[in-house]
Amino acid sequence: METAKIAQILDDMGTILEVQGENPFRCRAYHNAAQVLHGLPGDLTEMIADGSLAEVQGIGETLYAKIVQLATTGRLPAYEKLRAQTPPGLLALLRVPGVGPKKIKALHEALDIQSLADLRAAGESGAIAKVKGFGAKTEANILEGIGFLETTGGRILQNEALALVAPILDAVRNHPGVSRAEACGSLRRRAETIGDLDVLFSSKDPRPVLDHFAGLPQVAKVLGHGATKVSVLLPGFKTDQFVQCDLRGVADDQFAFALHYFTGSKAHNIAMRKRALARGLSLNEYALSGVKDPTKTIPCRDEADLFRALDLEPIPPELREDAGEFEAAGAGALPRLVEPGDLTGTFHCHSDWSDGDATLEEMAAGARELGMQYLGIGDHSRSLAMARGLTIDRVRDQWAKIDALNARFGGSFRIFKGTECDILGDGSLDFPDDVLAGFDYVVASVHSRFKMPRDEMTARIIRAISNPHVTMLGHATGRLLLSRAPYEVDLDAVIDAAAEHRTMIEINASPYRLDLDAVHCRRARKKGVAIVINPDAHSVAGLGDLRYGVSVARRAWLTKDDVFNTAPLAEIAERLASLRPR
DNA sequence: GCCGTTTTCGGCCCGACTGTTTTCAGTCG
């Protein structure tokens, strides 16, 4: 069984135990173990085999046995027993804002609530307000929470979150009472999708800033308004969708602590606090102070000061998952993560020769504008008629056009001749080898038959990337974040094959894809696979999506040297040529 | 259920906000 699936099961077990009223620390142990599995440095099966799993912090004897049982047999009687004791719809209730395990337990016992539908019906009939410990307000909030869940679907994409938060941040920073302000939370960590927006500011007097924020024209509803925090709903990008935005104010000498705290992740924060405690210090969102003598405080102007106070190198937000960053930062061994400015060019861009909006000239000009030294054009191949895939004749016409443009650039910039070549159903490619040989590079991607069984899809992709003409694999899982699930594929087998055949794997930087994800990207690097960051741009503006791909790379601990398209033009040309079959 | 440089028992991250209470429990991050 896959690691992520096992983690999910442990997480569910922790939740069911909570609903059953178990010892909260026992519940937490399950949740914690799930978190630990997500951040595991290596392959679970290998770690069981070589015994290193038993050494992992947070996995004791009991949970170790359960994990091994799940990994080897795919089943766990203890889990099945818990599931049998719990109505299947009950866990879904947790996703309702304001409803947690205790309320679920109380409602289940008092009203036999078993599902979201039950909960809604009970709320609409007024039954919830009559339960001890509940009231009219709670009932209304629960009904509203159910509505929220249905309209938001929970999360938004990174580009949407950035667009929503930018004007808020401007408004807060422009307020005369504000010293510093930052967006934090999962957005600052550059998570794949964002649940809500967190904005932090420092001020001598937060009140007027909070009031100003609550009164901004885009605010659809004020959810809560305290002395240091205001929560509001902002209209999202989809019809009837709303996104929660929290604004918090602190004193300026608290800013570094609050910024770190509200950036998270939760697991990282817990580890950070434990680290502080181990040094006789107590860390919260306002200060770092002595446990025995709370009046003894260690001032920190910024996050770097705070990390140094705990004997750590400053940890970039993208690494804050308690997945090895403390060990590395404590040893002074954090990698220098790749940065947007390291990229020298990119591949997998479309032009109006297939389904792009811009001409070759416009795309090249856009790339030069961004400081790039080269641009790879990889229009679609002939099978993808829907996207005006190029026939072999049109490919040759495009090559001639690119040659002419390159002659005009006179060596100061270069367009590489590429293709995003379809991987056909049987794993063969959409162009014959003699045509593929004429390209500077080939991106191979799946665009059809997404519903294939897992082993067939895996074999299909492996066959494609084993073709010596293929330079890199495009969007490895085909997923569209929040809208289309990835196709079933054994990514570890694909990564192994890529390593064997020296095929690169792209990080598709489109905020709708982010495919390969950071977890597998980190694994691919460990296997020696070169990573290339591609925007899958269909317009000049689409080139800007590279920033999202860089974030994925950073979350995967990649340095400049791990990313192919950070080398200067001459070296890129040389390396691409060396990868072509002789 | 996990864990140990005062511990193999007795702790386990912690503060803000809300709603229900009349001093606190639940939820959230």
XYZ file of C-alpha atoms (C1' of nucleotides) in Angstrom:
611
model
C 0.000 0.000 0.000
C 1.203 3.500 -0.829
C 2.652 5.678 1.896
C 0.115 8.468 1.387
C -2.740 5.976 1.731
C -1.300 4.581 4.950
C -0.897 8.098 6.320
C -4.524 8.816 5.475
C -5.650 5.701 7.342
C -3.666 6.642 10.467
C -5.082 10.158 10.280
C -8.621 8.787 10.013
C -7.995 6.480 12.959
C -6.889 9.443 15.054
C -10.024 11.325 14.087
C -12.358 8.417 14.829
C -10.697 8.001 18.227
C -11.285 11.707 18.865
C -14.951 11.402 17.995
C -15.123 8.425 20.346
C -13.720 10.602 23.133
C -10.402 8.779 23.435
C -7.408 10.205 25.295
C -6.432 13.236 23.177
C -2.752 12.374 23.345
C -3.386 8.938 21.967
C -5.349 10.546 19.120
C -2.558 13.004 18.516
C -0.059 10.159 18.244
C -2.001 8.841 15.226
C -2.236 12.258 13.581
C 1.412 12.857 14.286
C 2.437 9.526 12.775
C 0.463 10.368 9.626
C 2.373 13.639 9.394
C 5.653 11.829 9.927
C 4.878 9.427 7.080
C 4.217 12.342 4.726
C 7.630 13.751 5.493
C 9.503 10.464 5.346
C 12.925 11.002 3.764
C 12.987 7.736 1.866
C 10.845 5.005 0.384
C 8.652 3.353 3.013
C 9.197 -0.202 1.793
C 12.952 0.284 1.825
C 12.830 1.856 5.274
C 10.932 -1.148 6.597
C 13.420 -3.490 4.951
C 16.534 -1.797 6.306
C 15.003 -1.183 9.728
C 15.327 2.598 9.625
C 11.558 3.112 10.008
C 11.756 1.823 13.578
C 14.180 4.650 14.389
C 11.863 7.415 13.187
C 10.679 9.824 15.903
C 6.939 9.633 16.512
C 6.561 6.029 15.404
C 6.709 3.750 18.427
C 6.236 0.039 18.765
C 2.472 -0.029 18.281
C 2.238 2.297 15.315
C 5.289 0.698 13.733
C 3.528 -2.660 13.744
C 0.374 -1.119 12.265
C 2.290 0.639 9.494
C 4.201 -2.506 8.588
C 0.972 -4.486 8.512
C -0.648 -1.935 6.189
C 2.409 -1.727 3.968
C 2.758 -5.468 3.557
C -0.827 -6.767 3.663
C -2.782 -3.636 2.743
C -5.141 -4.301 5.632
C -5.438 -3.371 9.289
C -8.093 -5.058 11.474
C -7.858 -2.297 14.093
C -8.773 0.245 11.419
C -11.589 -1.859 10.032
C -12.975 -2.241 13.517
C -12.943 1.512 14.086
C -14.593 2.124 10.724
C -17.289 -0.388 11.575
C -18.004 1.487 14.790
C -18.402 4.794 12.942
C -21.010 5.800 10.353
C -19.130 6.540 7.099
C -20.559 10.064 6.753
C -19.380 11.155 10.182
C -15.809 12.057 9.204
C -17.125 14.371 6.472
C -18.705 16.495 9.222
C -15.217 17.564 10.304
C -14.887 19.608 7.145
C -17.702 21.895 8.318
C -16.038 25.014 9.753
C -16.685 25.301 13.469
C -17.452 21.610 13.873
C -14.865 19.404 15.541
C -14.736 15.971 17.125
C -16.455 17.016 20.354
C -19.440 18.574 18.639
C -19.733 15.592 16.310
C -19.736 13.254 19.287
C -22.364 15.309 21.102
C -24.634 15.591 18.058
C -24.227 11.947 17.166
C -25.219 10.892 20.666
C -28.041 13.397 21.135
C -29.593 13.396 17.654
C -28.097 10.346 15.920
C -26.456 12.620 13.323
C -24.607 10.401 10.854
C -24.000 12.546 7.773
C -23.930 16.059 6.355
C -27.549 15.577 5.243
C -28.563 14.623 8.806
C -26.708 17.641 10.155
C -28.409 20.015 7.748
C -31.851 18.571 8.491
C -31.270 18.841 12.240
C -30.151 22.435 11.846
C -33.088 23.413 9.679
C -35.560 21.876 12.120
C -34.004 23.735 15.039
C -33.028 20.522 16.810
C -29.353 21.419 17.172
C -30.065 24.531 19.261
C -31.825 22.371 21.826
C -28.855 20.121 22.485
C -27.020 20.869 25.736
C -24.009 23.069 25.112
C -25.408 24.268 21.780
C -27.520 27.320 21.046
C -29.166 29.282 18.257
C -25.884 30.898 17.239
C -24.042 27.595 16.966
C -26.882 26.127 14.946
C -26.849 29.041 12.505
C -23.052 28.807 12.209
C -23.227 25.109 11.428
C -25.808 25.685 8.689
C -23.679 28.473 7.279
C -20.635 26.221 7.487
C -22.360 23.549 5.429
C -23.195 26.185 2.815
C -19.585 27.400 2.872
C -18.319 23.898 2.306
C -20.571 23.453 -0.698
C -19.708 26.756 -2.369
C -15.951 26.873 -1.771
C -15.115 23.241 -2.189
C -12.545 24.224 0.405
C -9.510 25.469 -1.473
C -8.229 27.765 -4.211
C -5.207 27.797 -6.523
C -1.994 29.679 -5.745
C -2.453 32.198 -8.547
C -5.980 32.952 -7.333
C -4.753 33.352 -3.766
C -2.001 35.752 -4.840
C -4.462 37.811 -6.864
C -6.852 38.021 -3.912
C -4.235 38.855 -1.322
C -2.303 41.489 -3.285
C -4.861 44.326 -2.929
C -5.415 43.421 0.727
C -1.701 43.596 1.396
C -1.511 46.942 -0.419
C -4.381 48.348 1.622
C -2.828 47.212 4.891
C 0.686 48.417 4.026
C -0.656 51.796 2.962
C -2.455 52.295 6.269
C -0.537 54.988 8.203
C -0.521 52.944 11.405
C 1.219 49.905 9.864
C 4.960 49.242 10.123
C 5.319 45.865 8.419
C 2.883 43.489 6.715
C 3.204 40.088 5.041
C 0.992 37.357 3.669
C 1.797 34.193 5.603
C 0.177 30.777 5.987
C 0.228 28.126 3.277
C 0.512 30.812 0.616
C 3.893 31.914 1.971
C 4.995 28.284 2.059
C 3.766 28.045 -1.552
C 1.531 25.064 -0.938
C -0.111 23.583 -4.033
C -3.528 24.906 -3.110
C -4.579 27.398 -0.469
C -7.333 26.994 2.114
C -7.520 30.536 3.419
C -5.491 33.720 3.338
C -3.486 34.924 6.346
C -2.194 38.466 6.483
C -0.081 39.744 9.368
C 0.862 43.317 10.171
C 2.629 45.179 12.965
C 1.368 48.388 14.483
C 1.335 50.345 17.724
C -2.454 50.364 17.546
C -4.002 47.499 15.541
C -7.635 48.511 16.087
C -8.048 51.123 13.361
C -6.202 48.890 10.871
C -8.516 45.983 11.635
C -11.549 48.254 11.331
C -10.274 49.577 8.016
C -9.763 46.031 6.746
C -13.235 44.914 7.816
C -14.676 47.857 5.884
C -12.810 47.244 2.583
C -15.236 47.219 -0.361
C -14.345 43.659 -1.416
C -15.271 42.211 1.984
C -18.460 40.175 1.592
C -18.928 39.247 5.236
C -17.188 39.769 8.550
C -16.946 36.416 10.347
C -15.294 37.673 13.525
C -13.809 40.891 14.825
C -11.584 40.874 17.912
C -8.930 43.166 19.335
C -6.067 41.615 17.344
C -7.757 39.625 14.605
C -10.473 40.023 11.995
C -11.774 37.215 9.780
C -13.704 38.005 6.615
C -14.991 36.317 3.491
C -13.819 37.598 0.108
C -15.549 36.701 -3.156
C -13.546 34.001 -4.930
C -13.152 33.432 -8.662
C -15.930 30.902 -9.059
C -19.629 31.681 -8.849
C -20.850 31.863 -5.247
C -17.370 30.969 -4.008
C -15.954 32.718 -0.964
C -12.461 32.654 0.467
C -11.696 33.301 4.105
C -9.077 35.922 4.864
C -7.699 36.478 8.371
C -5.898 39.663 9.308
C -3.878 39.796 12.529
C -2.062 42.679 14.147
C 0.889 42.559 16.584
C 3.407 45.010 18.014
C 6.453 45.469 15.810
C 8.809 43.735 18.254
C 6.510 40.704 18.033
C 6.418 40.659 14.235
C 9.203 38.130 13.658
C 7.648 35.625 16.061
C 4.158 36.094 14.653
C 5.372 35.886 11.051
C 7.081 32.598 11.779
C 4.127 31.281 13.750
C 1.460 32.162 11.179
C 3.548 30.838 8.310
C 3.553 27.328 9.776
C 3.304 24.568 8.922
C 1.716 23.318 12.073
C 4.153 20.415 12.243
C 7.090 22.785 11.776
C 5.826 25.069 14.547
C 5.440 22.210 16.982
C 8.987 21.064 16.298
C 10.221 24.641 16.678
C 8.572 25.000 20.072
C 9.974 21.706 21.236
C 13.399 22.876 20.120
C 12.936 26.036 22.166
C 11.845 24.034 25.220
C 14.930 21.835 24.914
C 16.957 25.042 25.344
C 14.944 26.190 28.360
C 12.994 28.638 26.213
C 9.323 29.051 25.482
C 8.229 30.147 22.004
C 4.851 31.538 21.105
C 3.631 33.945 18.425
C 4.770 36.955 20.459
C 8.105 36.162 21.995
C 10.937 33.813 22.767
C 11.390 33.814 26.533
C 12.798 31.812 29.405
C 10.652 28.972 30.739
C 11.754 29.581 34.307
C 12.033 33.338 33.944
C 9.401 34.634 31.488
C 10.704 38.177 31.933
C 13.940 37.117 30.250
C 13.201 37.546 26.547
C 15.336 37.215 23.442
C 14.506 40.002 20.998
C 14.338 39.067 17.313
C 14.044 41.670 14.597
C 13.275 39.123 11.872
C 12.855 35.394 11.336
C 16.581 34.937 10.724
C 17.258 36.197 14.278
C 14.724 33.736 15.639
C 16.245 30.770 13.833
C 19.724 31.761 14.946
C 18.535 32.033 18.557
C 17.659 28.339 18.325
C 20.979 27.413 16.678
C 19.461 27.076 13.228
C 20.254 28.479 9.827
C 17.287 30.498 8.548
C 14.831 27.988 7.069
C 13.041 29.106 3.886
C 9.232 28.980 4.224
C 8.937 26.352 1.472
C 10.847 23.829 3.614
C 8.850 24.269 6.807
C 7.124 20.903 7.004
C 9.169 19.209 9.739
C 10.493 16.939 7.004
C 14.196 17.140 7.745
C 14.706 20.917 7.715
C 15.641 21.061 11.413
C 18.345 18.437 11.079
C 19.779 20.217 8.042
C 19.500 23.742 9.450
C 20.988 22.637 12.763
C 23.990 21.177 10.977
C 24.397 24.190 8.708
C 23.568 21.923 5.792
C 20.493 23.560 4.264
C 20.714 23.613 0.467
C 20.845 26.950 -1.326
C 17.472 26.599 -3.001
C 16.952 27.439 -6.660
C 15.550 30.925 -7.265
C 13.499 32.400 -10.114
C 16.534 34.421 -11.213
C 18.545 31.216 -11.696
C 16.440 30.156 -14.683
C 18.171 30.887 -17.974
C 15.341 29.771 -20.236
C 12.619 27.185 -20.486
C 11.064 24.472 -22.639
C 7.519 23.307 -23.285
C 5.945 26.524 -24.517
C 3.253 26.746 -27.165
C 2.834 29.199 -30.015
C 0.000 29.987 -32.388
C 1.301 27.192 -34.594
C -0.776 24.923 -32.313
C -3.019 26.067 -29.449
C -0.984 29.028 -28.150
C -2.096 32.656 -28.442
C 1.181 34.253 -29.460
C 3.470 34.078 -32.487
C 6.983 32.661 -32.272
C 8.349 36.224 -32.432
C 6.091 37.373 -29.579
C 6.970 34.404 -27.386
C 10.682 34.962 -28.007
C 10.348 38.666 -27.218
C 8.458 37.826 -24.012
C 11.186 35.420 -22.955
C 13.918 38.000 -23.626
C 11.930 40.525 -21.661
C 12.164 38.131 -18.694
C 15.935 37.946 -19.127
C 15.999 34.491 -20.681
C 18.767 33.387 -23.040
C 16.702 30.821 -24.934
C 13.174 29.526 -25.352
C 12.045 26.039 -26.225
C 8.936 25.901 -28.400
C 7.147 22.589 -28.061
C 3.900 22.752 -29.970
C 1.513 19.829 -29.958
C 1.988 16.830 -32.238
C -0.322 15.680 -35.031
C -2.685 13.441 -33.043
C -3.892 16.265 -30.864
C -6.151 17.722 -33.543
C -8.204 19.570 -30.945
C -5.117 21.653 -30.115
C -4.138 22.041 -33.808
C -1.279 19.582 -33.446
C 1.375 19.994 -36.121
C 1.611 17.611 -39.077
C 5.072 16.566 -40.191
C 4.938 19.095 -43.041
C 4.050 21.919 -40.663
C 6.825 20.797 -38.308
C 9.325 21.267 -41.132
C 7.832 24.682 -41.941
C 8.164 25.681 -38.291
C 11.804 24.549 -38.219
C 12.538 26.794 -41.214
C 10.828 29.711 -39.502
C 12.787 29.133 -36.288
C 16.058 28.914 -38.237
C 15.269 32.285 -39.803
C 14.476 33.837 -36.421
C 17.628 32.430 -34.846
C 19.695 33.842 -37.689
C 18.204 37.236 -36.881
C 19.046 36.865 -33.175
C 22.662 36.359 -34.184
C 23.592 34.222 -31.170
C 22.256 36.632 -28.523
C 19.185 34.447 -28.035
C 18.026 31.124 -29.351
C 14.745 29.346 -29.965
C 15.099 25.597 -29.559
C 13.049 23.409 -31.875
C 10.936 21.155 -29.751
C 7.670 19.287 -29.709
C 5.243 18.242 -27.056
C 4.825 14.864 -28.617
C 1.813 12.781 -27.642
C 2.402 9.464 -25.958
C -0.010 7.213 -27.821
C -2.079 4.545 -26.115
C 0.545 1.841 -26.539
C 3.438 4.031 -25.379
C 4.710 4.741 -28.867
C 5.203 8.352 -29.951
C 3.140 10.470 -32.279
C 6.026 11.129 -34.726
C 8.337 8.524 -36.300
C 11.912 8.435 -35.049
C 13.357 10.098 -38.169
C 11.166 13.145 -37.541
C 11.866 13.150 -33.792
C 15.580 13.156 -34.644
C 15.211 16.560 -36.269
C 14.120 18.329 -33.080
C 16.542 19.870 -30.596
C 14.547 18.183 -27.825
C 11.327 16.230 -27.313
C 8.805 16.573 -24.482
C 6.609 13.464 -24.281
C 3.162 13.832 -22.693
C -0.054 11.903 -22.212
C -3.168 13.675 -23.511
C -5.545 10.783 -24.099
C -6.994 7.660 -22.548
C -6.608 8.907 -18.957
C -8.690 6.075 -17.525
C -6.209 3.321 -18.301
C -5.509 0.757 -15.572
C -2.473 1.643 -13.476
C -0.073 -1.019 -14.705
C -0.965 -0.322 -18.337
C -0.482 3.431 -17.895
C 2.829 2.867 -16.118
C 4.088 0.591 -18.895
C 2.865 3.098 -21.507
C 4.788 6.008 -20.005
C 7.903 3.959 -19.335
C 7.946 2.766 -22.935
C 7.699 6.372 -24.118
C 10.472 7.769 -21.930
C 12.696 4.814 -22.838
C 12.707 6.071 -26.432
C 16.161 7.670 -26.832
C 14.630 10.584 -28.741
C 12.622 11.670 -25.702
C 14.370 14.377 -23.694
C 11.832 14.992 -20.962
C 8.508 13.773 -19.628
C 5.710 16.374 -19.590
C 3.104 16.740 -16.798
C 3.741 13.329 -15.295
C 0.296 12.642 -13.800
C -2.038 14.771 -15.929
C -3.771 16.170 -12.892
C -5.578 19.504 -12.842
C -5.554 20.825 -9.299
C -9.011 20.995 -7.715
C -10.650 19.787 -10.901
C -9.180 16.603 -12.373
C -7.581 13.738 -10.498
C -4.218 12.415 -11.704
C -4.316 9.347 -13.882
C -3.376 6.109 -12.170
C 0.363 5.568 -12.557
C 3.237 4.123 -10.540
C 5.378 7.256 -10.361
C 8.226 5.534 -8.542
C 8.585 3.084 -11.425
C 8.470 5.994 -13.888
C 11.158 7.833 -11.907
C 13.358 4.733 -11.898
C 12.947 4.393 -15.660
C 13.735 8.081 -16.157
C 16.916 7.645 -14.154
C 17.909 4.591 -16.158
C 17.332 6.253 -19.553
C 18.597 9.710 -18.548
C 15.222 11.225 -19.341
C 14.432 14.476 -17.541
C 11.130 15.038 -15.774
C 9.469 18.410 -15.962
C 7.895 20.371 -13.198
C 4.929 21.706 -15.097
C 4.717 25.158 -13.557
C 1.163 25.965 -14.553
C -0.662 26.759 -11.296
C -3.429 24.489 -12.538
C -1.057 21.524 -12.685
C 2.151 21.720 -10.571
C 2.989 18.311 -11.932
C 5.426 16.647 -10.890
C 4.648 17.494 -7.273
C 7.311 18.367 -4.700
C 7.277 14.989 -2.927
C 8.012 12.990 -6.077
C 10.324 15.681 -7.348
C 12.478 15.293 -4.252
C 12.461 11.558 -4.793
C 13.376 11.936 -8.470
C 16.372 14.054 -7.577
C 17.548 11.441 -5.087
C 17.438 8.926 -7.928
C 19.571 11.251 -10.049
C 16.856 12.387 -12.463
C 17.400 15.881 -13.899
C 14.479 18.229 -13.322
C 13.408 20.894 -15.799
C 10.956 23.674 -14.935
C 8.510 24.383 -17.757
C 5.594 26.828 -17.785
C 3.450 25.044 -20.414
C 2.834 28.614 -21.544
C 0.111 29.212 -24.106
C 0.693 32.980 -24.136
C 3.426 35.484 -23.355
C 1.898 36.046 -19.912
C 1.997 32.287 -19.317
C 5.803 32.466 -19.180
C 5.332 34.144 -15.804
C 3.973 30.888 -14.395
C 7.571 29.712 -14.060
C 7.530 31.220 -10.554
C 5.090 28.513 -9.420
C 7.373 25.820 -10.788
C 10.321 27.308 -8.921
C 8.246 27.100 -5.729
C 7.647 23.392 -6.309
C 11.371 22.901 -6.876
C 12.162 24.758 -3.665
C 9.649 22.650 -1.745
C 11.494 19.645 -3.176
C 14.815 20.960 -1.771
C 16.281 21.499 -5.247
C 19.341 23.668 -5.767
C 20.247 25.510 -8.942
C 22.400 22.561 -9.993
C 19.492 20.127 -9.736
C 17.504 22.081 -12.339
C 18.505 21.664 -15.985
C 17.361 25.053 -17.261
C 19.664 27.061 -15.033
C 22.753 26.565 -17.195
C 23.909 29.206 -19.692
C 22.775 28.895 -23.312
C 25.977 27.381 -24.655
C 25.948 24.629 -22.067
C 22.245 23.928 -22.617
C 22.820 23.563 -26.352
C 25.728 21.233 -25.724
C 23.860 19.086 -23.222
C 20.761 18.815 -25.402
C 22.922 17.758 -28.334
C 24.690 15.150 -26.214
C 21.316 13.641 -25.274
C 20.267 13.159 -28.930
C 20.680 9.576 -30.179
C 23.680 9.047 -32.410
C 0.381 6.154 21.691
C 5.159 8.299 22.183
C 9.115 9.469 24.739
C 13.416 10.287 28.103
C 21.123 14.686 29.431
C 16.702 15.660 36.436
C 11.964 10.896 33.876
C 10.246 3.930 32.318
C 5.864 7.485 34.812
C 3.761 11.294 33.694
C 4.115 14.528 30.877
C 2.651 15.697 25.812
C 2.575 23.452 21.874
C -0.267 27.301 22.932
C -3.088 31.667 22.446
C -7.432 34.037 20.316
C -12.023 33.915 19.568
C -16.844 32.314 19.970
C -20.757 30.758 22.184
C -22.393 29.002 25.905
C -21.932 29.716 29.899
C -21.525 32.719 35.032
C -15.891 30.417 34.671
C -15.181 27.412 30.640
C -15.228 24.116 26.551
C -14.613 23.683 21.797
C -12.453 24.986 17.606
C -8.922 26.889 14.900
C -4.507 27.796 13.280
